[in-house]
Amino acid sequence: MSVIFDYLIIAWGFIMIGLMGIGGFFMFRKFLKRLPKEDGKSIMDWEEYYMDKSKHMWEENEKKMLEELVSPVPELFRDVARHKIASKIGEVALTKNMNKINQDVLIQGYILATPKRDHKFLRNKLEQKNIDVKPYEQFFSQSQNDYSADWDKRYKKN
């Protein structure tokens, strides 16, 4: 009986260390996003800035489409994903001096905000909605890691 109990305690210790490591990893990532960059603002500060500046630009159709696009994200992380994607869409709209967010800006912002592995879902969703993917191929060819702080300088403004 005591050998089994010893193994359970050892297993429980490894499980706890593993769970604490996973939690610490996500907390550390959040901490890094809060650190100020060269301009004095953090990544999360810029996300809030673009959300506040573009909040009035969203219309109901675009909100519904954004909800459809973030639907495959697990519900636990969906709010964070929606916020990050919407802030990037707002940044694209403000960079292009738009008065409102349209479908074109929404798709471009979604591509810029998401990693390459999520682009397959977007392609399928655009096919379902009969939206031509060809105008967005230049964005699909790059992964999220290829975009840096100066993405707007390389971005073709239409």
Short mmCIF file of C-alpha atoms in Angstrom, two decimals:
data_model
loop_
_atom_site.label_atom_id
_atom_site.label_comp_id
_atom_site.label_asym_id
_atom_site.label_seq_id
_atom_site.Cartn_x
_atom_site.Cartn_y
_atom_site.Cartn_z
CA MET A 1 0.00 0.00 0.00
CA SER A 2 2.77 2.42 0.82
CA VAL A 3 4.58 1.85 -2.52
CA ILE A 4 1.42 2.77 -4.45
CA PHE A 5 0.92 5.81 -2.24
CA ASP A 6 4.53 6.89 -2.89
CA TYR A 7 4.04 6.60 -6.65
CA LEU A 8 0.81 8.64 -6.45
CA ILE A 9 2.60 11.40 -4.56
CA ILE A 10 5.43 11.43 -7.12
CA ALA A 11 2.92 11.48 -10.01
CA TRP A 12 0.94 14.26 -8.31
CA GLY A 13 4.17 16.27 -7.93
CA PHE A 14 4.98 15.96 -11.64
CA ILE A 15 1.43 16.94 -12.58
CA MET A 16 1.57 20.02 -10.34
CA ILE A 17 4.98 21.06 -11.69
CA GLY A 18 3.70 20.64 -15.25
CA LEU A 19 0.55 22.68 -14.62
CA MET A 20 2.51 25.43 -12.89
CA GLY A 21 4.93 25.51 -15.81
CA ILE A 22 2.09 25.88 -18.32
CA GLY A 23 0.46 28.64 -16.26
CA GLY A 24 3.78 30.40 -15.83
CA PHE A 25 4.39 30.29 -19.57
CA PHE A 26 1.12 32.09 -20.33
CA MET A 27 1.65 34.60 -17.54
CA PHE A 28 5.15 35.34 -18.85
CA ARG A 29 3.81 35.90 -22.38
CA LYS A 30 1.26 38.38 -21.01
CA PHE A 31 4.03 40.09 -19.04
CA LEU A 32 6.15 40.47 -22.20
CA LYS A 33 3.23 42.04 -24.06
CA ARG A 34 2.91 44.63 -21.28
CA LEU A 35 6.56 45.72 -21.43
CA PRO A 36 7.00 49.11 -23.10
CA LYS A 37 8.80 49.19 -26.45
CA GLU A 38 11.06 51.94 -27.85
CA ASP A 39 8.11 54.29 -28.32
CA GLY A 40 7.08 53.97 -24.66
CA LYS A 41 3.95 51.92 -25.35
CA SER A 42 3.50 48.19 -25.08
CA ILE A 43 1.85 45.87 -27.59
CA MET A 44 -1.29 45.80 -25.47
CA ASP A 45 -1.32 49.62 -25.21
CA TRP A 46 -1.30 49.86 -29.01
CA GLU A 47 -4.08 47.29 -29.25
CA GLU A 48 -6.21 49.39 -26.88
CA TYR A 49 -5.36 52.56 -28.82
CA TYR A 50 -6.47 51.11 -32.16
CA MET A 51 -9.61 49.61 -30.61
CA ASP A 52 -10.62 52.96 -29.13
CA LYS A 53 -9.87 54.90 -32.33
CA SER A 54 -11.75 52.48 -34.59
CA LYS A 55 -14.67 51.48 -32.38
CA HIS A 56 -17.08 53.82 -34.17
CA MET A 57 -16.07 52.47 -37.61
CA TRP A 58 -17.62 49.02 -37.15
CA GLU A 59 -20.98 48.20 -38.70
CA GLU A 60 -23.20 45.23 -37.94
CA ASN A 61 -22.25 43.14 -41.01
CA GLU A 62 -18.55 43.45 -40.26
CA LYS A 63 -19.10 42.54 -36.60
CA LYS A 64 -20.98 39.42 -37.67
CA MET A 65 -18.23 38.46 -40.11
CA LEU A 66 -15.57 38.93 -37.42
CA GLU A 67 -17.59 36.64 -35.13
CA GLU A 68 -17.70 34.01 -37.88
CA LEU A 69 -13.96 34.28 -38.41
CA VAL A 70 -13.09 33.85 -34.73
CA SER A 71 -15.58 31.01 -34.23
CA PRO A 72 -12.97 28.19 -34.50
CA VAL A 73 -10.97 29.70 -31.62
CA PRO A 74 -11.73 27.90 -28.35
CA GLU A 75 -14.24 29.86 -26.31
CA LEU A 76 -11.78 30.41 -23.48
CA PHE A 77 -9.42 32.36 -25.78
CA ARG A 78 -11.99 33.84 -28.17
CA ASP A 79 -12.26 37.24 -26.44
CA VAL A 80 -8.50 37.74 -26.56
CA ALA A 81 -8.33 36.65 -30.21
CA ARG A 82 -11.26 38.88 -31.16
CA HIS A 83 -9.63 41.87 -29.45
CA LYS A 84 -6.26 41.32 -31.11
CA ILE A 85 -7.76 40.80 -34.57
CA ALA A 86 -10.17 43.74 -34.25
CA SER A 87 -7.36 46.06 -33.16
CA LYS A 88 -5.26 45.05 -36.19
CA ILE A 89 -8.28 45.61 -38.45
CA GLY A 90 -8.70 49.04 -36.85
CA GLU A 91 -5.03 49.77 -37.43
CA VAL A 92 -5.34 48.88 -41.12
CA ALA A 93 -8.45 51.05 -41.45
CA LEU A 94 -6.78 54.01 -39.75
CA THR A 95 -3.63 53.57 -41.84
CA LYS A 96 -5.74 53.69 -45.00
CA ASN A 97 -7.70 56.71 -43.66
CA MET A 98 -11.01 54.87 -43.91
CA ASN A 99 -14.24 56.26 -42.48
CA LYS A 100 -15.67 52.83 -41.80
CA ILE A 101 -14.46 49.27 -41.80
CA ASN A 102 -15.48 47.38 -44.90
CA GLN A 103 -15.11 43.76 -45.89
CA ASP A 104 -11.81 44.34 -47.71
CA VAL A 105 -10.16 45.97 -44.70
CA LEU A 106 -11.58 43.29 -42.41
CA ILE A 107 -10.05 40.48 -44.45
CA GLN A 108 -6.70 42.25 -44.78
CA GLY A 109 -6.58 42.95 -41.05
CA TYR A 110 -7.54 39.37 -40.22
CA ILE A 111 -4.70 38.05 -42.37
CA LEU A 112 -2.23 40.46 -40.75
CA ALA A 113 -3.34 39.54 -37.23
CA THR A 114 -3.40 35.75 -37.53
CA PRO A 115 -0.65 33.19 -37.94
CA LYS A 116 -0.25 31.28 -41.17
CA ARG A 117 -1.89 28.12 -39.76
CA ASP A 118 -5.23 30.00 -39.49
CA HIS A 119 -5.23 31.13 -43.10
CA LYS A 120 -6.58 27.80 -44.35
CA PHE A 121 -9.78 28.38 -42.37
CA LEU A 122 -10.07 31.91 -43.78
CA ARG A 123 -9.66 30.65 -47.34
CA ASN A 124 -12.43 28.08 -46.78
CA LYS A 125 -14.71 30.68 -45.20
CA LEU A 126 -14.14 33.12 -48.08
CA GLU A 127 -14.92 30.34 -50.58
CA GLN A 128 -18.19 29.62 -48.75
CA LYS A 129 -19.12 33.29 -48.98
CA ASN A 130 -18.14 33.48 -52.70
CA ILE A 131 -15.44 36.08 -52.03
CA ASP A 132 -12.47 36.10 -54.42
CA VAL A 133 -9.21 35.28 -52.65
CA LYS A 134 -6.88 36.57 -55.39
CA PRO A 135 -6.66 40.20 -54.16
CA TYR A 136 -5.38 38.91 -50.81
CA GLU A 137 -2.74 36.47 -52.06
CA GLN A 138 0.09 38.90 -51.29
CA PHE A 139 -0.93 38.79 -47.63
CA PHE A 140 -1.38 35.02 -47.54
CA SER A 141 2.17 34.53 -48.82
CA GLN A 142 3.59 35.95 -45.60
CA SER A 143 3.16 34.55 -42.13
CA GLN A 144 2.44 36.67 -39.08
CA ASN A 145 6.10 36.46 -38.05
CA ASP A 146 7.08 38.24 -41.27
CA TYR A 147 5.20 41.35 -40.14
CA SER A 148 7.13 43.68 -37.93
CA ALA A 149 6.55 47.09 -36.40
CA ASP A 150 7.06 48.71 -39.83
CA TRP A 151 4.59 46.51 -41.72
CA ASP A 152 2.66 49.58 -42.87
CA LYS A 153 5.69 50.92 -44.77
CA ARG A 154 5.79 47.73 -46.87
CA TYR A 155 2.02 47.53 -47.09
CA LYS A 156 0.54 48.51 -50.45
CA LYS A 157 -2.02 51.22 -49.87
CA ASN A 158 -4.92 51.02 -52.27
#
